[in-house]
mmCIF file of C-alpha atoms in Angstrom:
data_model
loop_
_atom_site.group_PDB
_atom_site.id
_atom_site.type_symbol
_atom_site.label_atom_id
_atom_site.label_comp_id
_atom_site.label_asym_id
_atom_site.label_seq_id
_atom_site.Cartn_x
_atom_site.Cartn_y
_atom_site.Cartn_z
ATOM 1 C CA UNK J 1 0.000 0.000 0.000
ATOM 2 C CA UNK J 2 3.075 2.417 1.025
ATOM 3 C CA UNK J 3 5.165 1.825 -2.060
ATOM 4 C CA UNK J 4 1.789 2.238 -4.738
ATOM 5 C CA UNK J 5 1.326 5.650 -2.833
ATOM 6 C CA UNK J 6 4.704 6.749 -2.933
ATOM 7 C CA UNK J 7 4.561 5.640 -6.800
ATOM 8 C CA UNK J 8 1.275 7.303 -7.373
ATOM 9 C CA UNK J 9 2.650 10.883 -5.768
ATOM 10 C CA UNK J 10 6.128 9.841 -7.966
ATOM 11 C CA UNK J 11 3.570 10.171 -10.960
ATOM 12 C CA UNK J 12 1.968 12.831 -9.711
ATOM 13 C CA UNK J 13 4.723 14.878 -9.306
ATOM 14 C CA UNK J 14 6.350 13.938 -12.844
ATOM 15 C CA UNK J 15 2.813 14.800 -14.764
ATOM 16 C CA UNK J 16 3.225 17.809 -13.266
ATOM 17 C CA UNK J 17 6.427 18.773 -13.705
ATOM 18 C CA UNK J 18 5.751 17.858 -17.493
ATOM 19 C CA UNK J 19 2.790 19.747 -17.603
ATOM 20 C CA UNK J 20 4.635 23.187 -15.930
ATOM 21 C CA UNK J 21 8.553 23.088 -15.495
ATOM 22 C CA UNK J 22 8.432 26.467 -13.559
ATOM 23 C CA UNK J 23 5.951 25.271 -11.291
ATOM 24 C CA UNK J 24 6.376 25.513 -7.673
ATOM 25 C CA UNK J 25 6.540 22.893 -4.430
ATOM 26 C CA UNK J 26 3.281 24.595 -3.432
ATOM 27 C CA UNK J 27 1.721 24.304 -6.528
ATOM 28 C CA UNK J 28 2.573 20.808 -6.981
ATOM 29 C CA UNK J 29 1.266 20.096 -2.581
ATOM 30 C CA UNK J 30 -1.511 21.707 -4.102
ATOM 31 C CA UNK J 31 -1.958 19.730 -6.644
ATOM 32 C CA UNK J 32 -1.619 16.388 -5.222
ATOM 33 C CA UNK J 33 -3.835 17.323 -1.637
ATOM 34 C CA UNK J 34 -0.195 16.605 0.346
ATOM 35 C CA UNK J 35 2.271 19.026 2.014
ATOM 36 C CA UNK J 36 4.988 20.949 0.990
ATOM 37 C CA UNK J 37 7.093 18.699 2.648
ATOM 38 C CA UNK J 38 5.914 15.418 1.222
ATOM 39 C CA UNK J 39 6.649 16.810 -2.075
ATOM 40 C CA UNK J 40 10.241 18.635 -1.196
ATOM 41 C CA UNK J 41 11.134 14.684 -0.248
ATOM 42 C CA UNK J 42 9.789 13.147 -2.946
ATOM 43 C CA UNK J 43 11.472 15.641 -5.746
ATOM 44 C CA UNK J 44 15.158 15.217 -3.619
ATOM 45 C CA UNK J 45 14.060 11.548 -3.962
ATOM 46 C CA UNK J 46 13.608 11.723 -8.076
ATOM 47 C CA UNK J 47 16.583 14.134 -8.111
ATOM 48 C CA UNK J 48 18.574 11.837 -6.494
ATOM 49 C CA UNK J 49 17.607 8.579 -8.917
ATOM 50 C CA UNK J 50 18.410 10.781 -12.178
ATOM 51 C CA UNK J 51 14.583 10.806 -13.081
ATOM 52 C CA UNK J 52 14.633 15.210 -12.551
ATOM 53 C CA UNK J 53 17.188 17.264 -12.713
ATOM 54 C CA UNK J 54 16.682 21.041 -11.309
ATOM 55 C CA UNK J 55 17.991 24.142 -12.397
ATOM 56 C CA UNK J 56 18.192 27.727 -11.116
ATOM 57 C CA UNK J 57 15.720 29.834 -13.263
ATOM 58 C CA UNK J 58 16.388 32.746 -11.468
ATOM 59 C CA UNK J 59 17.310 33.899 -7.447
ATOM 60 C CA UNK J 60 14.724 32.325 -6.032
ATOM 61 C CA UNK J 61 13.089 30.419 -9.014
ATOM 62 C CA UNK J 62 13.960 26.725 -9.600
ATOM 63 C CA UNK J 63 12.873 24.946 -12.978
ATOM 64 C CA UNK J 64 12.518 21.011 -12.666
ATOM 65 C CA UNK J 65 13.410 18.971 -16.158
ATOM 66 C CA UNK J 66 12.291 15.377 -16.298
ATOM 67 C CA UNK J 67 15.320 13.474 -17.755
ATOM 68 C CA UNK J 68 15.195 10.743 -20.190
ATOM 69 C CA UNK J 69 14.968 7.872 -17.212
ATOM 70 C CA UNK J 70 12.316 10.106 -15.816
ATOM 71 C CA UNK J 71 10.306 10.219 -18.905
ATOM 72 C CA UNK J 72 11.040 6.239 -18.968
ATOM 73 C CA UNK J 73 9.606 5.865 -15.293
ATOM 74 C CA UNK J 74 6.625 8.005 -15.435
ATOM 75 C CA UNK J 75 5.341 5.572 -18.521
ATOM 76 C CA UNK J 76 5.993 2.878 -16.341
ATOM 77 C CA UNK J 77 4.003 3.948 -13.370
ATOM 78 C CA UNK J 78 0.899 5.007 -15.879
ATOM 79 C CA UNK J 79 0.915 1.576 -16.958
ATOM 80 C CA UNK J 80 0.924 0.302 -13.745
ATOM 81 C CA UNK J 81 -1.645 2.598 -12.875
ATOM 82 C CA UNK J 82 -3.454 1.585 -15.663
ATOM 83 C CA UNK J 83 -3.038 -2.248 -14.763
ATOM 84 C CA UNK J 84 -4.470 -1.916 -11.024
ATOM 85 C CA UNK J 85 -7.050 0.012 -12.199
ATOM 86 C CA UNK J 86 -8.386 -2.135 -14.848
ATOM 87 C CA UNK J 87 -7.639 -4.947 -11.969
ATOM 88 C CA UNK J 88 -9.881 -3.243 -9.061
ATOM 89 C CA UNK J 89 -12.551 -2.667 -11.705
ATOM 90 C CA UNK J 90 -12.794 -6.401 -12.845
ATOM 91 C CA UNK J 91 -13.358 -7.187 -9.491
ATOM 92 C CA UNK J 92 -15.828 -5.260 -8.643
ATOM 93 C CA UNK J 93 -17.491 -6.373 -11.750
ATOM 94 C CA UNK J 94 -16.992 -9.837 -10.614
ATOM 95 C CA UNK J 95 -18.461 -8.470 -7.580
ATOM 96 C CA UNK J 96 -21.506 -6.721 -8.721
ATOM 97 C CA UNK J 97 -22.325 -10.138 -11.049
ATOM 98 C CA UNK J 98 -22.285 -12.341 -8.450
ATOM 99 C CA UNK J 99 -24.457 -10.257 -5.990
ATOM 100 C CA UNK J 100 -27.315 -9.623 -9.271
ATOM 101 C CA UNK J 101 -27.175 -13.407 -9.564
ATOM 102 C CA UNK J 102 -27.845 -14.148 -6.424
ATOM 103 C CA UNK J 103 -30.601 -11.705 -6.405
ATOM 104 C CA UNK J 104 -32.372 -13.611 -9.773
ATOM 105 C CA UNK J 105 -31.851 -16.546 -7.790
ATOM 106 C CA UNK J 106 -34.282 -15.380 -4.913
ATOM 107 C CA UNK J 107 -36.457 -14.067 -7.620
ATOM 108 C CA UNK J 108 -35.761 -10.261 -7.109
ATOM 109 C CA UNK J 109 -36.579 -8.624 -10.200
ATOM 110 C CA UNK J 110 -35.262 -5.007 -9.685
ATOM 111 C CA UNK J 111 -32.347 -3.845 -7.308
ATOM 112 C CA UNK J 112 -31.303 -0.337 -5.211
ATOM 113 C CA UNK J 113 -28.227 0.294 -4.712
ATOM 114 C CA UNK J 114 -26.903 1.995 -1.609
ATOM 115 C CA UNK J 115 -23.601 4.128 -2.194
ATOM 116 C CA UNK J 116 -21.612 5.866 -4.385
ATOM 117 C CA UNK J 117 -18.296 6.708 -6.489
ATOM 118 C CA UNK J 118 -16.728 4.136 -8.887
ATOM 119 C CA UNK J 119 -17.795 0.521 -7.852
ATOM 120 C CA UNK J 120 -21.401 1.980 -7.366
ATOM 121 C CA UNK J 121 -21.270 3.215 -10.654
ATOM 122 C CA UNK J 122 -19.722 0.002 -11.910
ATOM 123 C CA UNK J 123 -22.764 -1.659 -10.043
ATOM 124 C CA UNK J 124 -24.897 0.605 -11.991
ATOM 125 C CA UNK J 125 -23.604 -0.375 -15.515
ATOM 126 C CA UNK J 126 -23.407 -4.324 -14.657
ATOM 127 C CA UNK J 127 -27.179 -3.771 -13.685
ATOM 128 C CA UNK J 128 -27.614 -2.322 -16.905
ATOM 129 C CA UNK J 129 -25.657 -5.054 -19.115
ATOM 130 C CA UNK J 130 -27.828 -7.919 -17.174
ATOM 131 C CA UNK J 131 -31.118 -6.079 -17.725
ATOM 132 C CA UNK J 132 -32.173 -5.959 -13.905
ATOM 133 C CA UNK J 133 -33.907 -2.469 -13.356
ATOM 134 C CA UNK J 134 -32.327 -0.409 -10.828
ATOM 135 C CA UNK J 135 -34.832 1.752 -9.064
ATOM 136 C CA UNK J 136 -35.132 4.742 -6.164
ATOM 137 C CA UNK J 137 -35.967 4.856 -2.479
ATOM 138 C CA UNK J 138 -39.857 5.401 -3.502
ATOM 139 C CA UNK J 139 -40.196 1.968 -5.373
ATOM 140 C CA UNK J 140 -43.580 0.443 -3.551
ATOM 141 C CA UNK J 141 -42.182 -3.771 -4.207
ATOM 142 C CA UNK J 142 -39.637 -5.480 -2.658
ATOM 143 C CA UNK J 143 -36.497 -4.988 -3.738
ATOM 144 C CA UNK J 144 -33.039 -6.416 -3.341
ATOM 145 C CA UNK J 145 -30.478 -3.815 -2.285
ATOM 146 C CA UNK J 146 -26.544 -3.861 -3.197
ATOM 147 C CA UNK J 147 -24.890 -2.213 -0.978
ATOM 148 C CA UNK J 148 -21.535 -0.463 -1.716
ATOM 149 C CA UNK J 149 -18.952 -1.090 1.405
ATOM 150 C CA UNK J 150 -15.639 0.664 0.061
ATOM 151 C CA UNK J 151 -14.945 -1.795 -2.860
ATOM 152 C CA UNK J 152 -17.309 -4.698 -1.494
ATOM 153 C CA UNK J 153 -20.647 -5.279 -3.389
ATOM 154 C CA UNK J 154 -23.107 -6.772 -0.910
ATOM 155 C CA UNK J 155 -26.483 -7.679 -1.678
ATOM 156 C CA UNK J 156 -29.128 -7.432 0.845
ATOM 157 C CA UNK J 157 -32.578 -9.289 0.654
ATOM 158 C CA UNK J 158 -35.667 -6.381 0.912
ATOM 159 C CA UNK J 159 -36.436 -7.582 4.661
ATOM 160 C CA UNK J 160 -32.947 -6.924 5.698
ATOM 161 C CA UNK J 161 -33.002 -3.779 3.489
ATOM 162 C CA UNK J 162 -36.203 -2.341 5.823
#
């Protein structure tokens, strides 16, 4: 979990730096939603693996220039961004199939589903793809309910739902 954080901040920092070579440590805390300091240790950190060099713009201006390796390493991590995230969304795919199916099997015909971001949204489309209605809070029948718990897919029958 530490090391795809650090490599996800690594990124981060490098889009950025590609995007704006004149940009500041603040901008690029900013940025990324982490301090000043996180990214101060992660740019020594590049510098010091060859993947940025740094040069003096003017007296108190510093210009960051992603080297070769650099440009090498930030196509890695984007693939292995890439990978994971194709990875987490199969799964919750998986996820979101097995939970409808088990709802056909106790004869629900329509679903709710409780939550929100990605895997909700993924929930949402598998729904869609195996033709089982998703409907509101108002619906009258009983309904099967998938529940979203961080990347989990749960499905609730309608009298656990109540």
């Amino acid at each position: 979990m530490e090391r795809s954080r650090q490599e996800l901040r690594d990124l981060g920092l490098l889009e950025g730096i590609e995007r704006d070579p004149d940009t500041t440590q603040a901008n690029l805390a900013s940025q990324l939603g982490v301090a000043v300091g996180t990214v101060n240790w992660h740019l020594k950190r590049l510098i010091a693996k060859g993947y940025v060099k740094v040069r003096r713009a003017e007296r108190r201006k510093l210009r960051y220039i992603i080297t070769p390796e650099g440009l090498a390493l930030r196509a890695r991590l984007t693939v292995a961004y890439i990978e994971n995230s194709m990875v987490l969304y199969r799964q919750a795919r998986a996820e979101a199939r097995r939970a409808l199916k088990k709802a056909r099997d106790h004869g629900l015909r329509a679903v709710r589903i409780e939550g929100k971001g990605d895997i909700a949204e993924i929930c949402r489309l598998t729904c869609l793809e195996q033709g089982i209605p998703v409907v509101g809070d108002g619906r009258a029948e009983a309904v099967g309910v998938l529940e979203v718990r961080g990347s989990q897919v749960v499905l609730r029958q309608p009298e656990e739902a109540e």
